[in-house]
Amino acid sequence: MITAKMEKAFNEQINKELYSAYLYLSMQAYFERLNLTGFVNWMSVQVQEENAHAMGMYNYVNERGGKVELLAIDKPQTDWESPLDVFRHVLEHEEYVTSRINALMDVADEEKDRAALSFLDWYLKEQVEEESNVGGVLAKLELIGDDKHALLLLDKDLATRTFVAPVIG
Ligand code: FEO
């Protein structure tokens, strides 16, 4: 069984993961407008990953006999100044998500829910990877500056990212 407090915290995090997918879909649409198809691809993989993160928690709550309650998803930002501006936002957002996973683990600690802690370990590792991936693209964009040719080369590179369904938990 899952405690009411733990269930509420998981439902809130499912919402954050779905919001992340929504935010990245909005960023994907921004890149569509710029015709940067590699960035579009990178974001579409990111959207799929976030949906997978949400579904991992959805399945876990069900498995523990809890009730999944879907909350309203906020409207995401729709415009950015540049690809660099987008990736600064992505990193900031991922750091926020990491802080929410840590908070969720704090609840699991308080509730003495070892199974939840063990399950959430995967998410913690995933956040380290996410921040590192995003930080890598951000560093390249900072180097690129106003060099359009270099931006197109990065776009080509980001076109190779593929979605691999994660095995969560
Ligand atoms: Fe699901 Fe990017 O954190």
GROMACS .gro file of C-alpha atoms and ligand atoms in nm:
model
  172
    1MET     CA    1   0.000   0.000   0.000
    2ILE     CA    2   0.095   0.359  -0.049
    3THR     CA    3   0.022   0.629   0.212
    4ALA     CA    4  -0.208   0.921   0.126
    5LYS     CA    5   0.083   1.164   0.157
    6MET     CA    6   0.303   0.956  -0.074
    7GLU     CA    7   0.020   0.916  -0.324
    8LYS     CA    8  -0.037   1.294  -0.333
    9ALA     CA    9   0.334   1.360  -0.383
   10PHE     CA   10   0.352   1.109  -0.670
   11ASN     CA   11   0.044   1.259  -0.836
   12GLU     CA   12   0.202   1.603  -0.815
   13GLN     CA   13   0.523   1.471  -0.973
   14ILE     CA   14   0.326   1.297  -1.253
   15ASN     CA   15   0.188   1.644  -1.326
   16LYS     CA   16   0.539   1.795  -1.330
   17GLU     CA   17   0.660   1.529  -1.574
   18LEU     CA   18   0.359   1.587  -1.801
   19TYR     CA   19   0.418   1.961  -1.779
   20SER     CA   20   0.780   1.895  -1.882
   21ALA     CA   21   0.655   1.709  -2.192
   22TYR     CA   22   0.421   2.000  -2.265
   23LEU     CA   23   0.697   2.258  -2.222
   24TYR     CA   24   0.933   2.064  -2.452
   25LEU     CA   25   0.656   2.022  -2.708
   26SER     CA   26   0.618   2.400  -2.704
   27MET     CA   27   0.995   2.433  -2.756
   28GLN     CA   28   0.970   2.178  -3.039
   29ALA     CA   29   0.706   2.400  -3.205
   30TYR     CA   30   0.940   2.700  -3.166
   31PHE     CA   31   1.217   2.510  -3.348
   32GLU     CA   32   0.969   2.404  -3.620
   33ARG     CA   33   0.913   2.776  -3.683
   34LEU     CA   34   1.289   2.824  -3.721
   35ASN     CA   35   1.317   2.522  -3.955
   36LEU     CA   36   1.586   2.372  -3.731
   37THR     CA   37   1.485   2.009  -3.785
   38GLY     CA   38   1.764   1.860  -3.573
   39PHE     CA   39   1.654   2.068  -3.273
   40VAL     CA   40   1.295   1.962  -3.349
   41ASN     CA   41   1.410   1.598  -3.333
   42TRP     CA   42   1.601   1.652  -3.006
   43MET     CA   43   1.293   1.806  -2.847
   44SER     CA   44   1.060   1.535  -2.977
   45VAL     CA   45   1.282   1.273  -2.807
   46GLN     CA   46   1.272   1.484  -2.491
   47VAL     CA   47   0.890   1.494  -2.505
   48GLN     CA   48   0.875   1.113  -2.534
   49GLU     CA   49   1.116   1.075  -2.241
   50GLU     CA   50   0.905   1.301  -2.020
   51ASN     CA   51   0.589   1.110  -2.108
   52ALA     CA   52   0.775   0.789  -2.019
   53HIS     CA   53   0.880   0.942  -1.684
   54ALA     CA   54   0.516   1.029  -1.609
   55MET     CA   55   0.397   0.682  -1.710
   56GLY     CA   56   0.663   0.517  -1.491
   57MET     CA   57   0.513   0.692  -1.188
   58TYR     CA   58   0.157   0.628  -1.309
   59ASN     CA   59   0.232   0.256  -1.325
   60TYR     CA   60   0.405   0.260  -0.988
   61VAL     CA   61   0.111   0.428  -0.809
   62ASN     CA   62  -0.125   0.172  -0.963
   63GLU     CA   63   0.103  -0.114  -0.872
   64ARG     CA   64   0.105   0.000  -0.509
   65GLY     CA   65  -0.275   0.011  -0.497
   66GLY     CA   66  -0.290   0.392  -0.506
   67LYS     CA   67  -0.516   0.626  -0.700
   68VAL     CA   68  -0.372   0.818  -0.992
   69GLU     CA   69  -0.523   1.165  -1.001
   70LEU     CA   70  -0.435   1.376  -1.303
   71LEU     CA   71  -0.404   1.747  -1.228
   72ALA     CA   72  -0.438   2.043  -1.466
   73ILE     CA   73  -0.131   2.111  -1.676
   74ASP     CA   74  -0.013   2.473  -1.686
   75LYS     CA   75   0.019   2.657  -2.018
   76PRO     CA   76   0.387   2.656  -2.119
   77GLN     CA   77   0.587   2.948  -2.257
   78THR     CA   78   0.558   2.971  -2.638
   79ASP     CA   79   0.838   3.205  -2.746
   80TRP     CA   80   1.210   3.234  -2.682
   81GLU     CA   81   1.476   3.477  -2.798
   82SER     CA   82   1.709   3.217  -2.950
   83PRO     CA   83   1.811   2.848  -2.934
   84LEU     CA   84   2.053   2.951  -2.656
   85ASP     CA   85   1.764   3.106  -2.463
   86VAL     CA   86   1.569   2.778  -2.504
   87PHE     CA   87   1.851   2.563  -2.368
   88ARG     CA   88   1.911   2.795  -2.073
   89HIS     CA   89   1.544   2.743  -1.995
   90VAL     CA   90   1.572   2.363  -2.037
   91LEU     CA   91   1.864   2.343  -1.793
   92GLU     CA   92   1.685   2.564  -1.541
   93HIS     CA   93   1.376   2.345  -1.576
   94GLU     CA   94   1.569   2.020  -1.533
   95GLU     CA   95   1.737   2.158  -1.220
   96TYR     CA   96   1.391   2.236  -1.089
   97VAL     CA   97   1.273   1.880  -1.170
   98THR     CA   98   1.577   1.742  -0.986
   99SER     CA   99   1.479   1.947  -0.680
  100ARG     CA  100   1.124   1.802  -0.701
  101ILE     CA  101   1.256   1.443  -0.720
  102ASN     CA  102   1.467   1.517  -0.413
  103ALA     CA  103   1.156   1.653  -0.238
  104LEU     CA  104   0.963   1.340  -0.336
  105MET     CA  105   1.240   1.129  -0.183
  106ASP     CA  106   1.216   1.339   0.134
  107VAL     CA  107   0.846   1.246   0.155
  108ALA     CA  108   0.938   0.878   0.102
  109ASP     CA  109   1.190   0.915   0.387
  110GLU     CA  110   0.932   1.069   0.619
  111GLU     CA  111   0.682   0.796   0.531
  112LYS     CA  112   0.951   0.528   0.579
  113ASP     CA  113   0.858   0.402   0.232
  114ARG     CA  114   1.167   0.205   0.129
  115ALA     CA  115   1.004   0.071  -0.190
  116ALA     CA  116   0.933   0.427  -0.309
  117LEU     CA  117   1.291   0.529  -0.228
  118SER     CA  118   1.428   0.238  -0.426
  119PHE     CA  119   1.194   0.316  -0.718
  120LEU     CA  120   1.293   0.683  -0.715
  121ASP     CA  121   1.662   0.602  -0.734
  122TRP     CA  122   1.619   0.554  -1.110
  123TYR     CA  123   1.477   0.906  -1.142
  124LEU     CA  124   1.763   1.055  -0.946
  125LYS     CA  125   2.019   0.896  -1.180
  126GLU     CA  126   1.812   1.001  -1.481
  127GLN     CA  127   1.823   1.363  -1.361
  128VAL     CA  128   2.203   1.353  -1.343
  129GLU     CA  129   2.206   1.232  -1.703
  130GLU     CA  130   1.947   1.485  -1.818
  131GLU     CA  131   2.131   1.781  -1.665
  132SER     CA  132   2.455   1.659  -1.820
  133ASN     CA  133   2.303   1.615  -2.171
  134VAL     CA  134   2.133   1.951  -2.163
  135GLY     CA  135   2.443   2.118  -2.022
  136GLY     CA  136   2.643   1.973  -2.313
  137VAL     CA  137   2.415   2.126  -2.576
  138LEU     CA  138   2.403   2.454  -2.383
  139ALA     CA  139   2.784   2.474  -2.371
  140LYS     CA  140   2.799   2.424  -2.749
  141LEU     CA  141   2.540   2.695  -2.808
  142GLU     CA  142   2.741   2.933  -2.590
  143LEU     CA  143   3.051   2.860  -2.799
  144ILE     CA  144   2.859   2.902  -3.125
  145GLY     CA  145   2.735   3.252  -3.041
  146ASP     CA  146   2.618   3.419  -3.366
  147ASP     CA  147   2.791   3.172  -3.600
  148LYS     CA  148   2.502   3.047  -3.820
  149HIS     CA  149   2.716   2.786  -3.994
  150ALA     CA  150   2.816   2.629  -3.660
  151LEU     CA  151   2.450   2.637  -3.551
  152LEU     CA  152   2.353   2.435  -3.860
  153LEU     CA  153   2.627   2.182  -3.784
  154LEU     CA  154   2.490   2.140  -3.431
  155ASP     CA  155   2.141   2.105  -3.580
  156LYS     CA  156   2.270   1.819  -3.793
  157ASP     CA  157   2.421   1.655  -3.486
  158LEU     CA  158   2.098   1.684  -3.284
  159ALA     CA  159   1.910   1.513  -3.570
  160THR     CA  160   2.079   1.183  -3.475
  161ARG     CA  161   1.924   1.157  -3.126
  162THR     CA  162   1.681   0.864  -3.097
  163PHE     CA  163   1.427   0.768  -2.834
  164VAL     CA  164   1.493   0.448  -2.645
  165ALA     CA  165   1.204   0.352  -2.414
  166PRO     CA  166   1.354   0.350  -2.064
  167VAL     CA  167   1.321   0.058  -1.825
  168ILE     CA  168   1.213   0.240  -1.509
  169GLY     CA  169   1.247   0.124  -1.151
  170FEO    FE1  170   1.148   1.393  -1.630
  170FEO    FE2  171   1.347   1.580  -1.763
  170FEO     O1  172   1.277   1.514  -1.607
   0.00000   0.00000   0.00000
